[in-house]
Coordinates of N, CA and C in Angstrom, one line a residue:
M1 N -19.7 -12.7 12.7 CA -21.0 -13.1 12.2 C -21.2 -12.6 10.7
E2 N -21.7 -13.5 9.9 CA -21.8 -13.2 8.5 C -23.1 -12.4 8.2
A3 N -23.0 -11.4 7.3 CA -24.2 -10.7 7.0 C -25.1 -11.6 6.2
A4 N -26.4 -11.3 6.4 CA -27.4 -12.1 5.7 C -27.9 -11.4 4.5
S5 N -28.1 -12.1 3.4 CA -28.7 -11.6 2.2 C -30.1 -11.3 2.4
A6 N -30.8 -10.7 1.3 CA -32.2 -10.4 1.4 C -33.0 -11.6 1.6
G7 N -32.6 -12.8 1.1 CA -33.3 -14.0 1.3 C -33.1 -14.7 2.6
G8 N -32.2 -14.1 3.5 CA -31.9 -14.7 4.8 C -30.7 -15.6 4.8
A9 N -30.2 -16.0 3.7 CA -29.0 -16.8 3.6 C -27.7 -15.9 3.9
P10 N -26.7 -16.5 4.5 CA -25.5 -15.7 4.7 C -24.9 -15.2 3.4
A11 N -24.5 -14.0 3.3 CA -23.9 -13.4 2.1 C -22.5 -14.0 2.0
A12 N -22.0 -14.2 0.7 CA -20.7 -14.7 0.5 C -19.7 -13.7 1.0
P13 N -18.6 -14.1 1.6 CA -17.6 -13.2 2.1 C -17.0 -12.4 0.9
Q14 N -16.7 -11.1 1.1 CA -16.1 -10.4 0.0 C -14.7 -10.8 -0.3
K15 N -14.4 -10.9 -1.5 CA -13.0 -11.3 -1.9 C -12.1 -10.1 -1.7
P16 N -10.8 -10.4 -1.5 CA -9.8 -9.3 -1.3 C -9.6 -8.6 -2.6
W17 N -9.0 -7.4 -2.5 CA -8.6 -6.6 -3.7 C -7.5 -7.3 -4.4
A18 N -7.5 -7.2 -5.7 CA -6.4 -7.7 -6.5 C -5.7 -6.6 -7.2
L19 N -4.4 -6.4 -7.0 CA -3.6 -5.4 -7.7 C -2.9 -6.0 -8.9
V20 N -3.2 -5.5 -10.1 CA -2.6 -6.0 -11.3 C -1.7 -4.8 -11.9
T21 N -0.4 -5.0 -12.1 CA 0.4 -4.0 -12.7 C 0.4 -4.2 -14.2
G22 N 0.5 -3.1 -14.9 CA 0.4 -3.2 -16.4 C -0.9 -3.7 -16.8
G23 N -2.0 -3.3 -16.1 CA -3.3 -3.9 -16.3 C -4.2 -3.3 -17.3
S24 N -3.7 -2.4 -18.1 CA -4.6 -1.7 -19.1 C -4.5 -2.3 -20.5
R25 N -3.6 -3.2 -20.8 CA -3.4 -3.7 -22.1 C -3.1 -5.2 -22.1
G26 N -3.4 -5.8 -23.2 CA -2.9 -7.2 -23.5 C -3.2 -8.2 -22.4
I27 N -2.2 -8.9 -21.9 CA -2.4 -9.9 -20.9 C -2.9 -9.3 -19.6
G28 N -2.3 -8.1 -19.3 CA -2.7 -7.5 -18.0 C -4.2 -7.1 -18.0
A29 N -4.7 -6.6 -19.1 CA -6.1 -6.3 -19.2 C -7.0 -7.6 -19.1
A30 N -6.6 -8.6 -19.7 CA -7.3 -9.9 -19.6 C -7.3 -10.4 -18.2
I31 N -6.2 -10.3 -17.5 CA -6.1 -10.7 -16.1 C -7.0 -9.9 -15.2
S32 N -7.0 -8.6 -15.4 CA -7.9 -7.7 -14.6 C -9.3 -8.1 -14.8
K33 N -9.7 -8.4 -16.0 CA -11.1 -8.8 -16.3 C -11.4 -10.2 -15.6
A34 N -10.5 -11.1 -15.7 CA -10.7 -12.5 -15.2 C -10.8 -12.4 -13.7
L35 N -10.0 -11.7 -13.0 CA -10.0 -11.6 -11.6 C -11.3 -10.9 -11.1
A36 N -11.7 -9.9 -11.9 CA -13.0 -9.2 -11.6 C -14.2 -10.1 -11.7
Q37 N -14.1 -11.0 -12.8 CA -15.2 -11.9 -13.0 C -15.2 -13.0 -11.8
A38 N -14.1 -13.2 -11.2 CA -14.0 -14.2 -10.1 C -14.4 -13.5 -8.8
G39 N -14.7 -12.2 -8.8 CA -15.3 -11.6 -7.7 C -14.3 -10.6 -6.9
H40 N -13.1 -10.4 -7.4 CA -12.2 -9.5 -6.8 C -12.4 -8.1 -7.3
P41 N -12.5 -7.2 -6.3 CA -12.3 -5.8 -6.8 C -10.9 -5.5 -7.2
I42 N -10.8 -4.7 -8.3 CA -9.5 -4.6 -9.0 C -8.8 -3.2 -8.7
L43 N -7.5 -3.3 -8.4 CA -6.6 -2.1 -8.4 C -5.8 -2.2 -9.7
L44 N -6.2 -1.4 -10.7 CA -5.6 -1.6 -12.0 C -4.5 -0.5 -12.1
N45 N -3.2 -1.0 -12.1 CA -2.1 -0.1 -12.3 C -1.8 0.0 -13.8
Y46 N -1.4 1.2 -14.2 CA -0.9 1.5 -15.5 C 0.1 2.7 -15.5
R47 N 0.9 2.8 -16.5 CA 1.9 3.9 -16.5 C 1.4 5.2 -17.1
S48 N 0.8 5.2 -18.3 CA 0.5 6.4 -18.9 C -0.8 6.5 -19.8
N49 N -1.3 5.3 -20.3 CA -2.4 5.3 -21.3 C -3.7 5.4 -20.5
D50 N -4.1 6.6 -20.3 CA -5.4 6.8 -19.5 C -6.6 6.2 -20.3
A51 N -6.6 6.4 -21.6 CA -7.8 5.9 -22.4 C -7.9 4.4 -22.3
A52 N -6.8 3.7 -22.4 CA -6.8 2.2 -22.3 C -7.3 1.8 -20.9
A53 N -6.7 2.4 -19.9 CA -7.1 2.1 -18.5 C -8.6 2.3 -18.3
E54 N -9.1 3.5 -18.7 CA -10.5 3.8 -18.6 C -11.4 2.8 -19.3
A55 N -10.9 2.3 -20.5 CA -11.7 1.4 -21.2 C -11.9 0.0 -20.5
V56 N -10.8 -0.4 -19.9 CA -10.8 -1.7 -19.2 C -11.7 -1.5 -17.9
K57 N -11.6 -0.4 -17.3 CA -12.4 0.0 -16.1 C -13.9 -0.1 -16.4
A58 N -14.2 0.6 -17.5 CA -15.6 0.6 -18.0 C -16.2 -0.7 -18.3
E59 N -15.3 -1.6 -18.9 CA -15.8 -2.9 -19.3 C -16.0 -3.8 -18.0
I60 N -15.2 -3.7 -17.0 CA -15.3 -4.4 -15.8 C -16.6 -3.9 -15.0
E61 N -16.7 -2.6 -14.9 CA -17.8 -2.0 -14.2 C -19.2 -2.4 -14.9
A62 N -19.2 -2.4 -16.2 CA -20.4 -2.8 -17.0 C -20.8 -4.2 -16.6
A63 N -19.8 -5.1 -16.3 CA -20.1 -6.5 -15.9 C -20.4 -6.6 -14.4
G64 N -20.5 -5.5 -13.7 CA -20.8 -5.5 -12.3 C -19.6 -5.5 -11.4
G65 N -18.4 -5.4 -11.9 CA -17.2 -5.4 -11.1 C -16.8 -4.0 -10.5
K66 N -15.8 -4.0 -9.7 CA -15.4 -2.8 -9.0 C -13.9 -2.6 -9.4
V67 N -13.5 -1.3 -9.7 CA -12.2 -1.0 -10.2 C -11.7 0.3 -9.6
R68 N -10.5 0.4 -9.2 CA -9.8 1.7 -9.0 C -8.6 1.7 -9.8
L69 N -8.3 2.9 -10.4 CA -7.1 3.0 -11.3 C -6.0 3.6 -10.5
L70 N -4.8 3.0 -10.7 CA -3.6 3.5 -10.0 C -2.6 3.8 -11.1
R71 N -2.4 5.1 -11.4 CA -1.4 5.5 -12.4 C -0.1 5.8 -11.8
F72 N 0.9 4.9 -12.0 CA 2.3 5.1 -11.7 C 3.2 4.2 -12.4
D73 N 4.4 4.5 -12.6 CA 5.4 3.7 -13.3 C 6.0 2.8 -12.3
V74 N 6.0 1.5 -12.5 CA 6.6 0.6 -11.5 C 8.1 0.8 -11.4
V75 N 8.7 1.4 -12.3 CA 10.2 1.7 -12.2 C 10.4 2.8 -11.2
D76 N 9.5 3.7 -11.0 CA 9.6 4.8 -10.1 C 9.4 4.4 -8.7
R77 N 10.4 4.1 -8.0 CA 10.3 3.5 -6.7 C 9.6 4.4 -5.7
E78 N 9.9 5.7 -5.8 CA 9.2 6.6 -4.9 C 7.7 6.6 -5.1
A79 N 7.3 6.7 -6.4 CA 5.9 6.7 -6.7 C 5.2 5.4 -6.3
A80 N 5.9 4.3 -6.6 CA 5.3 3.0 -6.3 C 5.1 2.8 -4.8
F81 N 6.2 3.1 -4.0 CA 6.1 3.1 -2.6 C 5.0 3.9 -2.0
A82 N 4.9 5.2 -2.5 CA 3.8 6.1 -2.0 C 2.4 5.5 -2.3
A83 N 2.3 5.0 -3.5 CA 0.9 4.4 -3.8 C 0.6 3.2 -2.9
I84 N 1.5 2.3 -2.7 CA 1.3 1.1 -1.9 C 1.1 1.6 -0.5
D85 N 1.9 2.5 0.0 CA 1.8 3.0 1.4 C 0.4 3.5 1.6
G86 N -0.1 4.3 0.6 CA -1.4 4.9 0.7 C -2.5 3.8 0.8
L87 N -2.4 2.8 0.0 CA -3.4 1.7 0.1 C -3.4 1.0 1.4
V88 N -2.2 0.7 1.9 CA -2.1 0.0 3.2 C -2.6 0.9 4.3
A89 N -2.3 2.2 4.3 CA -2.8 3.1 5.3 C -4.3 3.2 5.3
E90 N -4.8 3.0 4.1 CA -6.3 3.1 4.0 C -7.0 1.8 4.6
G91 N -6.2 0.8 4.8 CA -6.7 -0.4 5.3 C -7.3 -1.3 4.3
L92 N -7.0 -1.1 3.0 CA -7.5 -1.9 1.9 C -6.9 -3.3 2.0
P93 N -7.8 -4.3 2.0 CA -7.3 -5.7 2.1 C -6.8 -6.2 0.7
I94 N -5.5 -6.1 0.4 CA -5.0 -6.5 -0.9 C -4.5 -8.0 -0.7
G95 N -5.3 -8.9 -1.3 CA -4.9 -10.3 -1.1 C -4.3 -11.0 -2.3
V96 N -4.4 -10.3 -3.4 CA -3.8 -10.8 -4.7 C -2.9 -9.7 -5.3
L97 N -1.7 -10.1 -5.7 CA -0.9 -9.2 -6.5 C -0.4 -9.9 -7.7
V98 N -0.6 -9.3 -8.9 CA -0.1 -9.9 -10.1 C 0.9 -8.9 -10.7
N99 N 2.2 -9.3 -10.7 CA 3.2 -8.5 -11.3 C 3.3 -8.8 -12.7
N100 N 2.6 -8.0 -13.5 CA 2.5 -8.3 -15.0 C 3.3 -7.3 -15.8
A101 N 3.5 -6.1 -15.3 CA 4.2 -5.0 -16.1 C 5.5 -5.6 -16.6
G102 N 5.7 -5.4 -17.9 CA 7.0 -5.8 -18.5 C 7.2 -5.3 -19.9
I103 N 8.4 -5.2 -20.3 CA 8.7 -4.7 -21.6 C 9.9 -5.5 -22.2
S104 N 10.0 -5.5 -23.5 CA 11.1 -6.2 -24.2 C 11.8 -5.2 -25.2
A105 N 13.0 -5.5 -25.5 CA 13.8 -4.8 -26.6 C 14.8 -5.7 -27.1
D106 N 14.4 -6.4 -28.2 CA 15.2 -7.5 -28.7 C 16.4 -7.0 -29.6
N107 N 17.5 -7.7 -29.5 CA 18.6 -7.5 -30.3 C 19.7 -8.6 -30.1
A108 N 20.5 -8.9 -31.1 CA 21.6 -9.8 -30.8 C 22.5 -9.2 -29.8
F109 N 23.0 -10.1 -28.9 CA 23.7 -9.5 -27.7 C 24.9 -8.7 -28.1
P110 N 25.7 -9.1 -29.1 CA 26.9 -8.2 -29.5 C 26.5 -6.8 -29.9
M111 N 25.3 -6.6 -30.3 CA 24.8 -5.3 -30.7 C 23.9 -4.6 -29.7
M112 N 23.7 -5.3 -28.6 CA 22.7 -4.8 -27.6 C 23.3 -3.6 -26.9
T113 N 22.6 -2.5 -26.8 CA 23.0 -1.3 -26.2 C 22.6 -1.2 -24.7
P114 N 23.2 -0.3 -24.0 CA 22.8 -0.1 -22.6 C 21.3 0.3 -22.6
E115 N 20.9 1.1 -23.6 CA 19.5 1.5 -23.6 C 18.5 0.4 -23.8
Q116 N 19.0 -0.7 -24.4 CA 18.2 -1.9 -24.5 C 18.3 -2.9 -23.4
W117 N 19.3 -2.7 -22.6 CA 19.6 -3.6 -21.4 C 18.9 -3.0 -20.1
D118 N 19.2 -1.8 -19.8 CA 18.8 -1.2 -18.5 C 17.3 -1.2 -18.3
P119 N 16.5 -0.6 -19.3 CA 15.1 -0.5 -19.0 C 14.4 -1.9 -18.8
I120 N 14.9 -2.9 -19.5 CA 14.3 -4.3 -19.3 C 14.5 -4.8 -17.9
M121 N 15.7 -4.5 -17.3 CA 15.9 -4.9 -16.0 C 15.1 -4.1 -15.0
R122 N 15.0 -2.8 -15.3 CA 14.3 -1.9 -14.4 C 12.8 -2.3 -14.3
V123 N 12.2 -2.5 -15.4 CA 10.7 -2.8 -15.4 C 10.5 -4.2 -14.9
N124 N 11.2 -5.2 -15.4 CA 10.8 -6.6 -15.1 C 11.3 -7.0 -13.7
L125 N 12.4 -6.5 -13.3 CA 13.0 -6.9 -12.0 C 12.8 -5.8 -10.9
D126 N 13.2 -4.6 -11.1 CA 13.0 -3.6 -10.1 C 11.5 -3.3 -9.9
G127 N 10.7 -3.4 -11.0 CA 9.3 -3.2 -10.8 C 8.7 -4.2 -9.9
F128 N 9.2 -5.5 -9.9 CA 8.7 -6.5 -9.0 C 9.0 -6.1 -7.5
Y129 N 10.2 -5.7 -7.3 CA 10.6 -5.2 -5.9 C 9.8 -4.0 -5.5
N130 N 9.7 -3.0 -6.4 CA 9.0 -1.8 -6.0 C 7.6 -1.9 -5.6
V131 N 6.9 -2.9 -6.2 CA 5.5 -3.1 -5.9 C 5.3 -4.1 -4.8
T132 N 6.1 -5.2 -4.8 CA 5.8 -6.3 -4.0 C 6.3 -6.1 -2.5
Q133 N 7.4 -5.4 -2.4 CA 8.1 -5.4 -1.1 C 7.2 -4.9 0.1
K134 N 6.4 -3.9 -0.2 CA 5.6 -3.3 0.8 C 4.2 -4.0 1.0
L135 N 3.9 -5.0 0.2 CA 2.7 -5.7 0.3 C 2.8 -7.1 1.0
V136 N 4.1 -7.5 1.1 CA 4.3 -8.9 1.7 C 3.8 -8.9 3.1
M137 N 4.3 -8.0 4.0 CA 3.9 -8.0 5.4 C 2.4 -7.9 5.6
P138 N 1.7 -7.0 5.0 CA 0.3 -7.0 5.2 C -0.4 -8.3 4.8
M139 N 0.1 -9.0 3.8 CA -0.4 -10.4 3.5 C -0.1 -11.4 4.6
I140 N 1.2 -11.3 5.1 CA 1.6 -12.2 6.1 C 0.7 -12.0 7.4
R141 N 0.4 -10.7 7.7 CA -0.4 -10.4 8.9 C -1.8 -11.0 8.7
L142 N -2.3 -11.1 7.5 CA -3.6 -11.7 7.2 C -3.5 -13.2 7.2
R143 N -2.3 -13.7 7.0 CA -2.0 -15.1 6.9 C -2.7 -15.7 5.7
K144 N -2.7 -14.9 4.6 CA -3.3 -15.3 3.4 C -2.9 -14.3 2.3
G145 N -2.5 -14.9 1.1 CA -2.2 -14.0 0.0 C -1.8 -14.8 -1.2
R146 N -1.9 -14.1 -2.3 CA -1.4 -14.7 -3.6 C -0.6 -13.7 -4.3
I147 N 0.7 -14.1 -4.6 CA 1.5 -13.3 -5.4 C 1.8 -14.1 -6.7
I148 N 1.5 -13.5 -7.8 CA 1.7 -14.2 -9.1 C 2.5 -13.3 -10.0
N149 N 3.7 -13.8 -10.4 CA 4.6 -13.1 -11.3 C 4.5 -13.6 -12.7
I150 N 4.4 -12.7 -13.6 CA 4.3 -13.0 -15.0 C 5.7 -13.0 -15.6
S151 N 6.3 -14.2 -15.8 CA 7.6 -14.4 -16.3 C 7.4 -14.7 -17.8
S152 N 8.2 -15.6 -18.4 CA 8.1 -15.9 -19.8 C 8.9 -17.2 -20.0
V153 N 8.5 -17.9 -21.1 CA 9.3 -19.1 -21.5 C 10.7 -18.7 -21.8
S154 N 10.9 -17.4 -22.2 CA 12.3 -17.0 -22.5 C 13.1 -17.0 -21.2
G155 N 12.5 -16.9 -20.0 CA 13.2 -17.0 -18.8 C 13.5 -18.4 -18.4
V156 N 12.8 -19.3 -19.0 CA 12.9 -20.8 -18.7 C 13.9 -21.4 -19.6
I157 N 13.8 -21.2 -20.9 CA 14.6 -21.9 -21.9 C 15.6 -20.9 -22.7
G158 N 15.4 -19.6 -22.5 CA 16.3 -18.7 -23.2 C 15.7 -18.5 -24.6
N159 N 16.1 -17.4 -25.3 CA 15.7 -17.2 -26.7 C 16.7 -16.3 -27.4
R160 N 16.9 -16.6 -28.6 CA 17.8 -15.8 -29.5 C 17.3 -14.4 -29.5
G161 N 18.3 -13.5 -29.4 CA 17.9 -12.0 -29.4 C 17.3 -11.5 -28.2
Q162 N 17.2 -12.3 -27.1 CA 16.6 -11.8 -25.9 C 17.4 -12.1 -24.7
V163 N 18.7 -11.9 -24.8 CA 19.5 -12.1 -23.6 C 19.1 -11.2 -22.5
N164 N 18.7 -10.0 -22.8 CA 18.2 -9.1 -21.7 C 16.9 -9.5 -21.1
Y165 N 15.9 -9.8 -22.0 CA 14.6 -10.2 -21.5 C 14.7 -11.6 -20.8
S166 N 15.4 -12.5 -21.4 CA 15.6 -13.8 -20.7 C 16.2 -13.7 -19.4
A167 N 17.2 -12.9 -19.2 CA 17.9 -12.7 -17.9 C 16.9 -12.1 -16.9
A168 N 16.2 -11.1 -17.3 CA 15.2 -10.4 -16.4 C 14.1 -11.4 -16.0
K169 N 13.6 -12.1 -16.9 CA 12.5 -13.0 -16.6 C 13.0 -14.3 -15.8
A170 N 14.2 -14.7 -16.0 CA 14.8 -15.8 -15.2 C 15.1 -15.3 -13.8
G171 N 15.5 -14.0 -13.7 CA 15.7 -13.4 -12.3 C 14.3 -13.4 -11.6
L172 N 13.3 -13.1 -12.3 CA 11.9 -13.0 -11.7 C 11.5 -14.4 -11.2
I173 N 11.9 -15.5 -11.9 CA 11.7 -16.8 -11.5 C 12.4 -17.1 -10.2
G174 N 13.7 -16.7 -10.1 CA 14.5 -16.9 -8.9 C 13.9 -16.2 -7.7
A175 N 13.4 -15.0 -8.0 CA 12.8 -14.2 -6.9 C 11.5 -14.9 -6.4
T176 N 10.7 -15.5 -7.4 CA 9.5 -16.2 -7.1 C 9.8 -17.4 -6.1
K177 N 10.8 -18.2 -6.5 CA 11.1 -19.4 -5.7 C 11.6 -19.0 -4.3
A178 N 12.4 -18.0 -4.2 CA 12.9 -17.6 -2.9 C 11.8 -17.0 -2.0
L179 N 11.0 -16.1 -2.6 CA 10.0 -15.5 -1.8 C 8.9 -16.5 -1.4
A180 N 8.7 -17.5 -2.2 CA 7.7 -18.6 -1.9 C 8.2 -19.3 -0.6
I181 N 9.4 -19.6 -0.5 CA 10.0 -20.3 0.7 C 9.8 -19.4 1.9
E182 N 10.1 -18.1 1.8 CA 9.9 -17.2 2.9 C 8.5 -17.1 3.4
C183 N 7.5 -17.1 2.5 CA 6.1 -16.9 2.9 C 5.3 -18.1 3.1
A184 N 5.8 -19.3 2.8 CA 4.9 -20.5 2.7 C 4.2 -20.7 4.0
K185 N 4.9 -20.7 5.2 CA 4.2 -21.1 6.4 C 3.2 -20.0 6.9
R186 N 3.2 -18.8 6.2 CA 2.3 -17.8 6.6 C 1.0 -17.8 5.7
G187 N 0.9 -18.8 4.9 CA -0.3 -18.8 4.1 C -0.3 -18.0 2.8
V188 N 0.9 -17.5 2.5 CA 1.0 -16.6 1.2 C 1.7 -17.5 0.2
T189 N 1.1 -17.7 -1.0 CA 1.7 -18.4 -2.0 C 2.3 -17.5 -3.0
V190 N 3.4 -17.9 -3.7 CA 4.1 -17.1 -4.7 C 4.4 -18.0 -5.8
N191 N 3.9 -17.7 -7.0 CA 4.1 -18.5 -8.2 C 4.4 -17.7 -9.4
A192 N 5.0 -18.3 -10.4 CA 5.3 -17.6 -11.7 C 4.5 -18.3 -12.8
V193 N 4.0 -17.5 -13.7 CA 3.4 -18.0 -14.9 C 4.3 -17.6 -16.1
A194 N 4.6 -18.5 -16.9 CA 5.6 -18.3 -18.0 C 4.9 -18.5 -19.4
P195 N 4.3 -17.4 -19.9 CA 3.6 -17.5 -21.2 C 4.6 -17.7 -22.3
G196 N 4.2 -18.4 -23.4 CA 4.9 -18.5 -24.6 C 4.5 -17.3 -25.5
L197 N 4.3 -17.6 -26.7 CA 3.9 -16.6 -27.7 C 2.4 -16.4 -27.6
I198 N 2.0 -15.2 -27.1 CA 0.6 -14.9 -26.9 C 0.2 -13.7 -27.8
E199 N -1.0 -13.8 -28.4 CA -1.4 -12.9 -29.4 C -1.7 -11.5 -28.8
T200 N -0.7 -10.7 -28.7 CA -0.9 -9.3 -28.2 C -0.1 -8.4 -29.2
D201 N -0.2 -7.1 -28.9 CA 0.5 -6.2 -29.7 C 2.1 -6.3 -29.7
M202 N 2.6 -7.1 -28.7 CA 4.0 -7.3 -28.6 C 4.5 -8.2 -29.8
V203 N 3.6 -9.0 -30.4 CA 4.1 -9.9 -31.5 C 3.5 -9.5 -32.8
V204 N 2.9 -8.3 -32.9 CA 2.2 -8.0 -34.1 C 3.1 -7.8 -35.3
D205 N 4.4 -7.5 -35.1 CA 5.3 -7.3 -36.2 C 6.2 -8.5 -36.4
A206 N 5.9 -9.6 -35.7 CA 6.8 -10.8 -35.8 C 6.3 -11.6 -37.1
P207 N 7.2 -12.4 -37.6 CA 6.9 -13.3 -38.8 C 6.0 -14.4 -38.3
L208 N 4.7 -14.2 -38.2 CA 3.8 -15.1 -37.4 C 3.8 -16.5 -38.0
D209 N 3.7 -16.6 -39.4 CA 3.6 -18.0 -40.0 C 4.8 -18.8 -39.7
I210 N 6.0 -18.1 -39.7 CA 7.2 -18.9 -39.5 C 7.3 -19.3 -38.0
I211 N 6.9 -18.4 -37.1 CA 7.0 -18.7 -35.7 C 6.1 -19.9 -35.3
K212 N 4.9 -19.9 -35.9 CA 3.9 -20.9 -35.5 C 4.4 -22.3 -35.8
K213 N 5.3 -22.4 -36.8 CA 5.8 -23.8 -37.2 C 6.6 -24.4 -36.0
H214 N 7.1 -23.5 -35.1 CA 8.0 -24.0 -34.0 C 7.1 -24.2 -32.8
I215 N 5.8 -24.0 -32.8 CA 5.0 -24.2 -31.7 C 4.2 -25.5 -31.9
P216 N 4.4 -26.5 -31.0 CA 3.7 -27.8 -31.3 C 2.2 -27.7 -31.6
M217 N 1.5 -26.7 -30.9 CA 0.1 -26.6 -31.1 C -0.2 -25.8 -32.4
R218 N 0.8 -25.2 -33.0 CA 0.7 -24.5 -34.3 C -0.3 -23.3 -34.2
R219 N -0.3 -22.6 -33.0 CA -1.1 -21.4 -32.9 C -0.5 -20.6 -31.7
F220 N -0.8 -19.3 -31.7 CA -0.5 -18.5 -30.6 C -1.5 -18.7 -29.5
G221 N -1.1 -18.4 -28.2 CA -2.0 -18.4 -27.1 C -2.8 -17.1 -27.1
Q222 N -3.9 -17.1 -26.4 CA -4.7 -15.9 -26.2 C -4.6 -15.4 -24.8
P223 N -4.6 -14.0 -24.7 CA -4.5 -13.4 -23.3 C -5.5 -14.0 -22.3
E224 N -6.7 -14.4 -22.8 CA -7.7 -14.9 -21.9 C -7.2 -16.3 -21.3
E225 N -6.4 -17.0 -22.1 CA -5.9 -18.3 -21.6 C -4.9 -18.1 -20.4
V226 N -4.1 -17.1 -20.6 CA -3.1 -16.8 -19.5 C -3.9 -16.3 -18.3
A227 N -4.9 -15.5 -18.5 CA -5.7 -14.9 -17.4 C -6.4 -16.0 -16.7
A228 N -6.9 -17.0 -17.3 CA -7.6 -18.1 -16.7 C -6.7 -18.8 -15.7
L229 N -5.4 -19.0 -16.1 CA -4.4 -19.7 -15.2 C -4.2 -18.8 -14.0
V230 N -4.0 -17.5 -14.3 CA -3.7 -16.6 -13.1 C -4.9 -16.6 -12.2
A231 N -6.1 -16.6 -12.7 CA -7.3 -16.6 -11.8 C -7.4 -17.8 -11.0
F232 N -7.0 -19.0 -11.6 CA -6.9 -20.2 -10.8 C -5.9 -20.1 -9.6
L233 N -4.7 -19.6 -10.0 CA -3.6 -19.5 -9.0 C -4.0 -18.5 -7.9
A234 N -4.9 -17.6 -8.2 CA -5.4 -16.6 -7.2 C -6.5 -17.2 -6.3
S235 N -7.0 -18.3 -6.7 CA -8.2 -18.8 -6.0 C -7.8 -19.7 -4.8
D236 N -8.8 -20.0 -3.9 CA -8.6 -20.9 -2.8 C -8.2 -22.3 -3.2
A237 N -8.6 -22.7 -4.4 CA -8.3 -24.0 -4.9 C -6.8 -24.2 -5.1
A238 N -6.1 -23.1 -5.3 CA -4.6 -23.2 -5.5 C -3.8 -23.0 -4.2
G239 N -4.4 -23.2 -3.1 CA -3.8 -22.9 -1.8 C -2.5 -23.7 -1.5
Y240 N -2.4 -24.9 -2.1 CA -1.2 -25.7 -1.8 C -0.2 -25.7 -3.0
I241 N -0.3 -24.7 -3.8 CA 0.7 -24.5 -4.9 C 1.5 -23.3 -4.7
T242 N 2.8 -23.5 -4.5 CA 3.7 -22.3 -4.3 C 5.1 -22.6 -4.7
G243 N 5.8 -21.6 -5.2 CA 7.2 -21.7 -5.6 C 7.3 -22.4 -7.0
Q244 N 6.2 -22.4 -7.8 CA 6.1 -23.1 -9.0 C 6.2 -22.1 -10.2
V245 N 6.7 -22.6 -11.3 CA 6.7 -21.9 -12.6 C 5.9 -22.7 -13.6
I246 N 4.8 -22.2 -14.0 CA 3.8 -22.9 -14.8 C 3.9 -22.3 -16.2
S247 N 4.3 -23.0 -17.2 CA 4.4 -22.5 -18.6 C 3.0 -22.7 -19.2
I248 N 2.7 -21.7 -20.0 CA 1.5 -21.8 -20.9 C 1.9 -21.4 -22.3
S249 N 2.3 -22.4 -23.1 CA 3.1 -22.1 -24.2 C 2.8 -23.0 -25.4
G250 N 1.7 -23.7 -25.4 CA 1.3 -24.6 -26.5 C 2.3 -25.7 -26.7
G251 N 3.1 -26.0 -25.7 CA 4.1 -27.1 -25.8 C 5.5 -26.6 -26.3
L252 N 5.7 -25.3 -26.4 CA 7.0 -24.8 -26.9 C 8.1 -25.2 -25.9

């Protein structure tokens, strides 16, 4: 039986919690805000920047949203498993997972060091496993869930100087497609979003005017544009979309 509001009408059902990794900066912060605006209480994961995480939390709460901060490194499997186990044991209904945490370290492949290869794989691929694996069965039991993985156009078409990043993001796309097949009949959708060049601190030192000439739209994307796509994929309206890779790249 639905609870009644003060006016006597049934209250809208509460939306499930949404966990966003790397949610304190850039695209992750924009996604956290967009999902909160859509009515989801937010589990905001971050690695170390307490001030940035608190700032996003304060902004969401000021707009009437609900946020809990989860500080752990997605690369740390023990910490990630412990955090997720705690949430599941608490009975928190986590219906949306956005695997956004990611890093890059560009270099021409002949000069690429192990220190530029290994961390990229650990964050972008191991991080997906470390956070997602323990949340799939709870979603399956609820027979509803949304898993959205933030890949990159580099994982779709490749990019000079990003053999490591392209490999990791392409691997994330493969994981997305396979997991989507496993979960489809249980009502859990799994999709990937592949941003192009988005105006965040990751591109601040890039030759912007030169890069823009290669983008058909002749501009960078905004974090809020990526966040709007993620919010749609998290919604009931996207219930028949799964196993897809959706680029948001200005035509790149």
